[in-house]
C-alpha positions as a printed NumPy array, in Angstrom:
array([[-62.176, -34.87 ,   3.755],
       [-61.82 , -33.657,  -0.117],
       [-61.656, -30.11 ,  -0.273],
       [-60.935, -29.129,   2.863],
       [-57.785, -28.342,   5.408],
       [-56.891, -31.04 ,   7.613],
       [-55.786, -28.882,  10.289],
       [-59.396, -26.953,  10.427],
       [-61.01 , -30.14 ,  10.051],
       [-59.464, -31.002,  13.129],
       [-60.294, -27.96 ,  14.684],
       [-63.613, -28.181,  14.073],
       [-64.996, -31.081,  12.929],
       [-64.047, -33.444,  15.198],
       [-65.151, -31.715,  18.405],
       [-68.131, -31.213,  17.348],
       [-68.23 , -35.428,  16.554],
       [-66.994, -35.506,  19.981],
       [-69.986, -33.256,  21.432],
       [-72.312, -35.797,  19.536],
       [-71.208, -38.861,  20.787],
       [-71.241, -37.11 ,  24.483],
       [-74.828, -36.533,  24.214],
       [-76.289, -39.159,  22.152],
       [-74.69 , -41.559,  24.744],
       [-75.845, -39.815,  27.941],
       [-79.709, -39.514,  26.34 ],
       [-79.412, -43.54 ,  25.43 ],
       [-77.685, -45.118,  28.059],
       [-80.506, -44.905,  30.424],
       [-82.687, -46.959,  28.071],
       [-80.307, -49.545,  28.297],
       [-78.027, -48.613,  25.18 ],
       [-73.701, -49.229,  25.983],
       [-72.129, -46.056,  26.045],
       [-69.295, -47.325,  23.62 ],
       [-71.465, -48.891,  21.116],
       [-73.377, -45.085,  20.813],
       [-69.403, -43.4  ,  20.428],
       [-68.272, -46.222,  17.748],
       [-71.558, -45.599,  15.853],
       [-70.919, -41.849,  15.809],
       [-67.287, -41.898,  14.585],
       [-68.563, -44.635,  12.113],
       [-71.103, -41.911,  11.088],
       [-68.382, -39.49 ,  10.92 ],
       [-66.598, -41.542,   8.219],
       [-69.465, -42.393,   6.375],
       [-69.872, -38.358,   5.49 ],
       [-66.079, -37.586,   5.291],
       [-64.718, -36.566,   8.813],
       [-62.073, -39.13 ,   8.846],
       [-58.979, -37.476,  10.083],
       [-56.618, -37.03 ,   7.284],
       [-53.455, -38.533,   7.002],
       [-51.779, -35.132,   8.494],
       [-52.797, -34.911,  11.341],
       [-53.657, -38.923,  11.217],
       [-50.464, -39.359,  13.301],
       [-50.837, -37.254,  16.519],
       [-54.47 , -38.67 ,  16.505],
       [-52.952, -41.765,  16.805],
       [-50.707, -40.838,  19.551],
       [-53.699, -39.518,  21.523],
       [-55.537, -42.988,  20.743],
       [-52.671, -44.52 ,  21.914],
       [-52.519, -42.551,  25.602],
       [-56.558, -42.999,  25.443],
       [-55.811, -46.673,  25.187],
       [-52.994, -46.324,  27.718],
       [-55.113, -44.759,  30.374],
       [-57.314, -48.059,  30.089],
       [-54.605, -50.465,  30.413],
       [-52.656, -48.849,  33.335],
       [-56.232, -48.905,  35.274],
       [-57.183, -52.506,  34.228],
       [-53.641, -53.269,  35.257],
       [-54.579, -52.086,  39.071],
       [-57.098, -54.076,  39.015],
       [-55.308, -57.378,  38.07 ],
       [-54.409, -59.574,  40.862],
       [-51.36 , -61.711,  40.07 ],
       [-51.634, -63.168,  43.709],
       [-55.094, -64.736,  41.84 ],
       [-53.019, -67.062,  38.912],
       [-51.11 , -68.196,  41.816],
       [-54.066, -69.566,  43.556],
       [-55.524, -70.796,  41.089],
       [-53.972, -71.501,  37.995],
       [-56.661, -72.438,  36.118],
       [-58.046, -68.476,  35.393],
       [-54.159, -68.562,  33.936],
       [-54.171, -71.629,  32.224],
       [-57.711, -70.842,  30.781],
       [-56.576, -67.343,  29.475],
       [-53.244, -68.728,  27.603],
       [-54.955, -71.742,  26.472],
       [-58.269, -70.179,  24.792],
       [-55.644, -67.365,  23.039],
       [-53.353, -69.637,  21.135],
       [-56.644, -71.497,  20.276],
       [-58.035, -68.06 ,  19.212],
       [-55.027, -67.452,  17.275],
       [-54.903, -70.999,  15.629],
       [-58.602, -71.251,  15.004],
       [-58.282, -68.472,  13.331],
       [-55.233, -69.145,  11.186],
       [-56.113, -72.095,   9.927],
       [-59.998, -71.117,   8.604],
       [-58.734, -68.329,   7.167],
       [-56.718, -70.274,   4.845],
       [-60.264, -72.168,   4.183],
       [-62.053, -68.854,   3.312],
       [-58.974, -68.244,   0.701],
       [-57.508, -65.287,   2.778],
       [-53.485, -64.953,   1.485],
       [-50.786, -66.603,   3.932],
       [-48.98 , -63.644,   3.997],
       [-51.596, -61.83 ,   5.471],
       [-53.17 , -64.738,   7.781],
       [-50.759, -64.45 ,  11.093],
       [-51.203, -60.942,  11.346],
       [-55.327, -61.034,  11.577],
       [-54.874, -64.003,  13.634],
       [-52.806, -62.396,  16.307],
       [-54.6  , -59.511,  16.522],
       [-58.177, -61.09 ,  16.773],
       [-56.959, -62.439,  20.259],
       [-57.194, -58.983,  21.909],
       [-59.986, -58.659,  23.36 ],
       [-60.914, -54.475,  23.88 ],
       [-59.998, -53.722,  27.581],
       [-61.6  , -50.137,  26.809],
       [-65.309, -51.674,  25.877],
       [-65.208, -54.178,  29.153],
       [-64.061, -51.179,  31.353],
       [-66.6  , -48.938,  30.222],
       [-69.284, -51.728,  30.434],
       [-68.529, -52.542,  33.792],
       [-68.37 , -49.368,  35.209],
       [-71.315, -48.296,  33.733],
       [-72.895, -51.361,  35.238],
       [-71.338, -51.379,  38.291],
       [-70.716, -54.606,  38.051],
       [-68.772, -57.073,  40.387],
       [-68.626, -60.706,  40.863],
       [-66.941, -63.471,  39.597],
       [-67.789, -62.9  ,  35.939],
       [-67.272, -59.178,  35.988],
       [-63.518, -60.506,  37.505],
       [-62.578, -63.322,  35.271],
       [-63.262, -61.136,  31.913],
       [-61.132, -58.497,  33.141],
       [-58.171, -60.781,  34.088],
       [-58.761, -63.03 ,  30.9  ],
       [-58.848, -59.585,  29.035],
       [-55.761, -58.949,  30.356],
       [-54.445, -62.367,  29.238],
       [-55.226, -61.984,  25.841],
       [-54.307, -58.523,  25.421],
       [-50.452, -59.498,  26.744],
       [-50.634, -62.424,  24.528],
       [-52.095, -60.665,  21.384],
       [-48.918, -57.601,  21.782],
       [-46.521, -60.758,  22.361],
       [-48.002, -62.761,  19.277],
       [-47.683, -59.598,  16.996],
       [-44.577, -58.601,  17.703],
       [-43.664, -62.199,  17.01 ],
       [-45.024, -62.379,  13.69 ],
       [-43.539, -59.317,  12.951],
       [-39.727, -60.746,  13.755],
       [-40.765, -63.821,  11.471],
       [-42.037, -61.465,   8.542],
       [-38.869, -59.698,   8.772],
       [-36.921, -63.069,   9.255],
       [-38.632, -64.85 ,   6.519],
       [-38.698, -61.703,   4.446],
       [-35.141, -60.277,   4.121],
       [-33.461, -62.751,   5.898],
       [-32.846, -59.518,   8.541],
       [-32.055, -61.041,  12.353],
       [-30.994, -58.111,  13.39 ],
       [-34.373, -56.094,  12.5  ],
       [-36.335, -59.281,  13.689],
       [-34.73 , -59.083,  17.217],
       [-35.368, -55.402,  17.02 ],
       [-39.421, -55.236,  16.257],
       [-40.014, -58.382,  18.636],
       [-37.502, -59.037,  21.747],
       [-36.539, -56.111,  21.66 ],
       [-39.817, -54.226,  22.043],
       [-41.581, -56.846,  23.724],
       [-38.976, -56.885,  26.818],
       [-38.217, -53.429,  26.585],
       [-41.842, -52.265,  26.652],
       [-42.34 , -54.435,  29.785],
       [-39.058, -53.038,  30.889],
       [-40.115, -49.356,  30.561],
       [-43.37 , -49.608,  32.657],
       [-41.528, -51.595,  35.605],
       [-38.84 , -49.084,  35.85 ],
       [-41.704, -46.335,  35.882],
       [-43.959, -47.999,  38.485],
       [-40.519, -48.376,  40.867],
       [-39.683, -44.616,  40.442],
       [-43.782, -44.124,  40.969],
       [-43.643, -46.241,  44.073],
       [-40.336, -44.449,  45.582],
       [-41.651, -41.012,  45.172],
       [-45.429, -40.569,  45.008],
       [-46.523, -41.279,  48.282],
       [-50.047, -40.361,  49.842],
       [-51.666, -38.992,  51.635],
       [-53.676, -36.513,  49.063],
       [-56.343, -34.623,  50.735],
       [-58.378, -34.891,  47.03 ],
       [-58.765, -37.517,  44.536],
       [-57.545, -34.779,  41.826],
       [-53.59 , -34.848,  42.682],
       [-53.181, -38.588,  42.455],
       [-54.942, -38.754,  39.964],
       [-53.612, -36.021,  37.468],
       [-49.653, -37.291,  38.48 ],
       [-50.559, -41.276,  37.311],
       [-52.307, -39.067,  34.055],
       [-48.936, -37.142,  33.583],
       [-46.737, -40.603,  34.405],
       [-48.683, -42.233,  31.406],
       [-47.75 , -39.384,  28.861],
       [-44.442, -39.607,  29.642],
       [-44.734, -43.554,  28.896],
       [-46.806, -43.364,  26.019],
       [-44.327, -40.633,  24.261],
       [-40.921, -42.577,  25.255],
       [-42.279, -45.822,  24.111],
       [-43.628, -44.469,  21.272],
       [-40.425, -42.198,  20.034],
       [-38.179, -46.038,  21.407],
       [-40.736, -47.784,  19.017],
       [-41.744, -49.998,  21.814],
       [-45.591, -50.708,  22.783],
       [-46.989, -48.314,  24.765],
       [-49.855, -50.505,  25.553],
       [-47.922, -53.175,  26.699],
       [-45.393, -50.341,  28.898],
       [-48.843, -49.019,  30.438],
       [-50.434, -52.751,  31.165],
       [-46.922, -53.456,  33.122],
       [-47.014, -50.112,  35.251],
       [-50.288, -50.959,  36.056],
       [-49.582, -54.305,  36.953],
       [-46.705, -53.982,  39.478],
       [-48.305, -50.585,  40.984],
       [-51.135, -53.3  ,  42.158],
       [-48.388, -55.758,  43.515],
       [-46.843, -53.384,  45.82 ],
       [-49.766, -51.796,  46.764],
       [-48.934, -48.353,  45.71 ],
       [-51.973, -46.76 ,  44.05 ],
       [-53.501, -44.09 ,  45.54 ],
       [-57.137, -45.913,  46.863],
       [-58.529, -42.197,  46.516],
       [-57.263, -41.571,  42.853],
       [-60.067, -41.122,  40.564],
       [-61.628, -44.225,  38.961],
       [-61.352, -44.424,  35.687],
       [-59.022, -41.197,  35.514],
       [-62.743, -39.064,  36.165],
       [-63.787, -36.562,  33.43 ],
       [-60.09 , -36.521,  31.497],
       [-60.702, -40.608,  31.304],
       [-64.085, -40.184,  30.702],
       [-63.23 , -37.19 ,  27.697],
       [-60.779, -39.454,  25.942],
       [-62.714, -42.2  ,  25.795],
       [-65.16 , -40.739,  23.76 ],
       [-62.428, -39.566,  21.295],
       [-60.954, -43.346,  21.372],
       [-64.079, -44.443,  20.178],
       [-65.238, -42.162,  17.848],
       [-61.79 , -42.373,  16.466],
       [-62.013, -46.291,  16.615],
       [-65.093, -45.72 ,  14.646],
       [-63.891, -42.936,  12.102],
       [-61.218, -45.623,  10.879],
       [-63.656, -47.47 ,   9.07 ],
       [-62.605, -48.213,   5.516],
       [-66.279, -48.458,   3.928],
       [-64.511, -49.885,   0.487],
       [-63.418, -52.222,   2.398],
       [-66.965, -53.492,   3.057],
       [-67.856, -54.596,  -0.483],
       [-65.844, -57.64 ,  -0.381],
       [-66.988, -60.607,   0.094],
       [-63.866, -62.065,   1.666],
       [-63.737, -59.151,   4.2  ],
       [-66.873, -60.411,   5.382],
       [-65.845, -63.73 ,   5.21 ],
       [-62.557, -62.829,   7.962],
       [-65.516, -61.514,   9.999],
       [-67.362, -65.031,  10.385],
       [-64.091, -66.32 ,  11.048],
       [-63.022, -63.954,  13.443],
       [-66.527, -64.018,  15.462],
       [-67.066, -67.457,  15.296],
       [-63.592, -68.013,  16.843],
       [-64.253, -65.422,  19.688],
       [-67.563, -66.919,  20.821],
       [-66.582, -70.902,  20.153],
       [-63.475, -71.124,  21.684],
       [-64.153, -68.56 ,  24.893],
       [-67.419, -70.193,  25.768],
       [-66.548, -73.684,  25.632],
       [-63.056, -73.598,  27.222],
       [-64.406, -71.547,  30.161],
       [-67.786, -73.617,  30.432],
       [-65.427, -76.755,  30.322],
       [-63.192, -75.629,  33.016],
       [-65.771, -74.225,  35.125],
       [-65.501, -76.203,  37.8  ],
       [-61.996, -77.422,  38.42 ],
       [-61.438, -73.12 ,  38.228],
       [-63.457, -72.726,  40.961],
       [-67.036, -71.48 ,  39.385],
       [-70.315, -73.038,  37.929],
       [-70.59 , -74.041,  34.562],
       [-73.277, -70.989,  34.015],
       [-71.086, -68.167,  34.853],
       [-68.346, -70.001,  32.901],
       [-70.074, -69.54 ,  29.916],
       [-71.192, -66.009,  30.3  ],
       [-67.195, -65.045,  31.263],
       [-66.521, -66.485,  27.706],
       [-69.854, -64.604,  26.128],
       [-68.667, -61.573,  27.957],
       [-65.179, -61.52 ,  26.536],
       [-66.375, -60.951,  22.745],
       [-65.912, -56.95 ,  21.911],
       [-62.814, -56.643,  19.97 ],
       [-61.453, -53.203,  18.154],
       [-59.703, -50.505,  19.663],
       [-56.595, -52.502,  20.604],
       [-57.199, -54.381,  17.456],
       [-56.896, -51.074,  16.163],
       [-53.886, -49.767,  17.957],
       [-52.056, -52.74 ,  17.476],
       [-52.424, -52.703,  13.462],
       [-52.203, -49.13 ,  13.046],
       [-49.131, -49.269,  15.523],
       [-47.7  , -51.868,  12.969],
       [-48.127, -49.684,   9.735],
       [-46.347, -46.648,  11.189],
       [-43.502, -49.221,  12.068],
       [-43.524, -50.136,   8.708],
       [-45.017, -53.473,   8.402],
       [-46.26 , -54.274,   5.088],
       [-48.725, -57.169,   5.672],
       [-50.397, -54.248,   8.763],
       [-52.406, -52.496,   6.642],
       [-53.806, -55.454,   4.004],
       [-54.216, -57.01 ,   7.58 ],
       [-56.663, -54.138,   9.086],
       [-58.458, -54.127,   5.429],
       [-59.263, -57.666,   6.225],
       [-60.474, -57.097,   9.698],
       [-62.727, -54.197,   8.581],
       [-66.227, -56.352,   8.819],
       [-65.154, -58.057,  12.441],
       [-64.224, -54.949,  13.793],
       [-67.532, -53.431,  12.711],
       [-68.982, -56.009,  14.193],
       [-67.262, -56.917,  17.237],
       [-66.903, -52.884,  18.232],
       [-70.558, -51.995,  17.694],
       [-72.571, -55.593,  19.059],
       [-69.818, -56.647,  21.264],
       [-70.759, -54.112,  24.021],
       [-74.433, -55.263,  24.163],
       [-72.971, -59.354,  24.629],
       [-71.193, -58.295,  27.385],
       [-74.132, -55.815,  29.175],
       [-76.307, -58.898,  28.737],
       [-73.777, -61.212,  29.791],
       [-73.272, -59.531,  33.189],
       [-76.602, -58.831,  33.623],
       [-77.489, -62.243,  33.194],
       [-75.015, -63.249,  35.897],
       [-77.02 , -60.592,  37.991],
       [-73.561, -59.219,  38.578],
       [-74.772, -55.579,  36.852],
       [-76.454, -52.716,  39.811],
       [-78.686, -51.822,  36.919],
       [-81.035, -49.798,  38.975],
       [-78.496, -46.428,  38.793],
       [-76.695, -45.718,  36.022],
       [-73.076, -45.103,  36.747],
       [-70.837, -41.97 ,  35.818],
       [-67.942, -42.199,  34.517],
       [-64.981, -41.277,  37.476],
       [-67.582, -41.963,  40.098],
       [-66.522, -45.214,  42.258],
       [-68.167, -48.546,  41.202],
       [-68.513, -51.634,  44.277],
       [-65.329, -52.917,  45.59 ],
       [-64.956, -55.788,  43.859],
       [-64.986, -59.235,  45.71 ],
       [-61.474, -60.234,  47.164],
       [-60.328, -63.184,  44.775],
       [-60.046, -66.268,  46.568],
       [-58.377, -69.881,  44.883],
       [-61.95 , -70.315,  43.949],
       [-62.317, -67.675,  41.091]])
């Protein structure tokens, strides 16, 4: 914001956003409005006027978005049945299968739409992540649960693994390819891929050994996983690892050996519920409006959306049956999956404070889809799930209060 201190912007400004997007999304929710799409269009807002945070206090922002984000991925973790992919392989298959298509579609008609090659792998691994937060807070808001409400969070999961896995890749090439520098190319992609994963099993075995129920509240458990995740997000962050990636794993093998608290707080309660307003309003204050006037910004955003309807829809309507559902519900998993934008985010921003060059040319190009895919992609999925009546629309839910116990998975889906 020209003219003014970024530290008392901080101070003042953005709580105030904060406050907004609160409000506006507890008056419209009830008329059938998503939650996140009503945050994103107030930190969009935000940046139209100016209230952008500066690039000052742009970094511990980041780090908040980043334990926001970290929050979402440890839960969605707990909910992710491995036992699931062994039963039926196809959920598995379908998630690996339809992200390398997402990140090949993408590659190659971006090259079409005359989008630079240098710039091409980046914005095609990071349109595979689908946004974990958005599907979380649509659910629960929903109270959804059923097949469909399962597969998307499991194929989220897929694709968010895959997209981390796929960037850090591309970054080992650039560097590779670049400066001819092995050493920094094992460094930003085996490195931090194995050590990320490394870092959130270690933490969920020291979890496991020493936090041990039972709680007579659901505020104990549920403030030690909150102070676990700090400690992750800061040591990953200060190891230059992925903190979304280290949070996904804790998750992950908490589930597996049964571990979580059942009475901890869903959806971390009203700190889960505060900083997910902030992640989206900040998702939405990182517009770059400039950005906008380009026609080949908009272009990457027909790309990008086409690719994340096509491919999802038709691989999951195709495999439908031999994964154990009916051809309908395949389709709406695939229609469910499309909101895309704060890990797209994360991921890119992650990759310009690591130094990246292609990271930021990469986010300019991504400006339109994320627009897009951040504001609409909420109301896909609402309908989505509704139309698999999967959605107890008749109560809106809070966020922290518990939705329906999901159905068991079974080897058919």
């Amino acid at each position: 914001m020209n003219g003014w201190d970024a530290n008392l912007a901080t101070l003042t400004v953005w709580p105030a956003l904060l406050w907004l997007a609160w409000w506006s999304g507890e008056r419209l929710q009830p008329r059938g409005v998503p939650r996140v799409s009503v945050y994103v269009a107030v930190g969009l807002a935000g940046s139209a006027v100016g209230f952008a945070p500066e690039p000052a206090t742009g970094g511990a922002l980041a780090l908040l978005a980043q334990f926001a984000l970290s929050l979402v991925l440890f839960e969605l973790g707990c909910r992710i049945h491995l036992g699931w992919f062994r039963h039926n392989p196809w959920v598995l298959l379908i998630g690996v299968v339809q992200s390398l298509a997402i990140f090949g579609a993408v590659y190659w008609a971006l090259g079409a739409v005359g989008v630079g090659a240098q710039w091409r792998p980046l914005v095609a691994a990071v349109a595979v992540a689908a946004s974990p937060a958005s599907l979380l807070r649509v659910t629960h808001d929903l109270r959804a649960a059923g097949q469909v409400a399962e597969r998307v969070l499991h194929l989220a999961a897929i694709q968010c693994v895959l997209a981390v896995l796929l960037v850090k890749g591309v970054t080992g090439h650039w560097y590779l390819s670049a400066a001819g520098d092995w050493t920094q190319a094992l460094l930003t992609s085996v490195y931090a891929a194995g050590l990320s994963v490394a870092l959130g099993v270690a933490l969920a075995v020291v979890v496991a050994a020493v936090v041990r129920g039972p709680f007579e509240g659901a505020t104990a458990p549920t403030v030690g996983y909150a102070l676990a995740l700090v400690w992750l997000t800061v040591v990953a962050d200060a190891l230059r690892l992925s903190p979304l990636l280290a949070a996904l794993s804790f998750g992950v093998l908490l589930r597996e050996r049964r571990v979580f608290v059942a009475n901890a707080q869903r959806d971390f309660g009203s700190l889960g519920w505060l900083l997910g307003v902030f992640l989206f309003v900040y998702v939405g204050s990182r517009m770059s409006w400039e950005a906008l006037a380009h026609s080949n910004v908009w272009a990457a955003a027909a790309v990008v959306l086409a690719a994340r309807v096509a491919i999802p829809v038709a691989l999951n309507a195709v495999l439908a049956v031999p994964s154990g559902t009916t051809v309908r519900k395949g389709a709406l998993t695939g229609v469910a999956l499309l909101p895309m934008s704060a890990m797209t985010l994360l991921l890119l921003e992650r990759s310009i404070a690591l130094g990246l060059p292609p990271a930021a040319q990469a986010l300019w190009h991504l400006t339109a889809a994320l627009l897009w895919l951040e504001l609409l992609g909420p109301w896909v999925t609402q309908w989505a799930l509704v139309a698999a009546r999967e959605a107890a629309v008749a109560r809106p839910a809070t966020p922290g209060s518990a939705p329906p116990v999901p159905p068991a998975p079974s080897s058919g889906g």
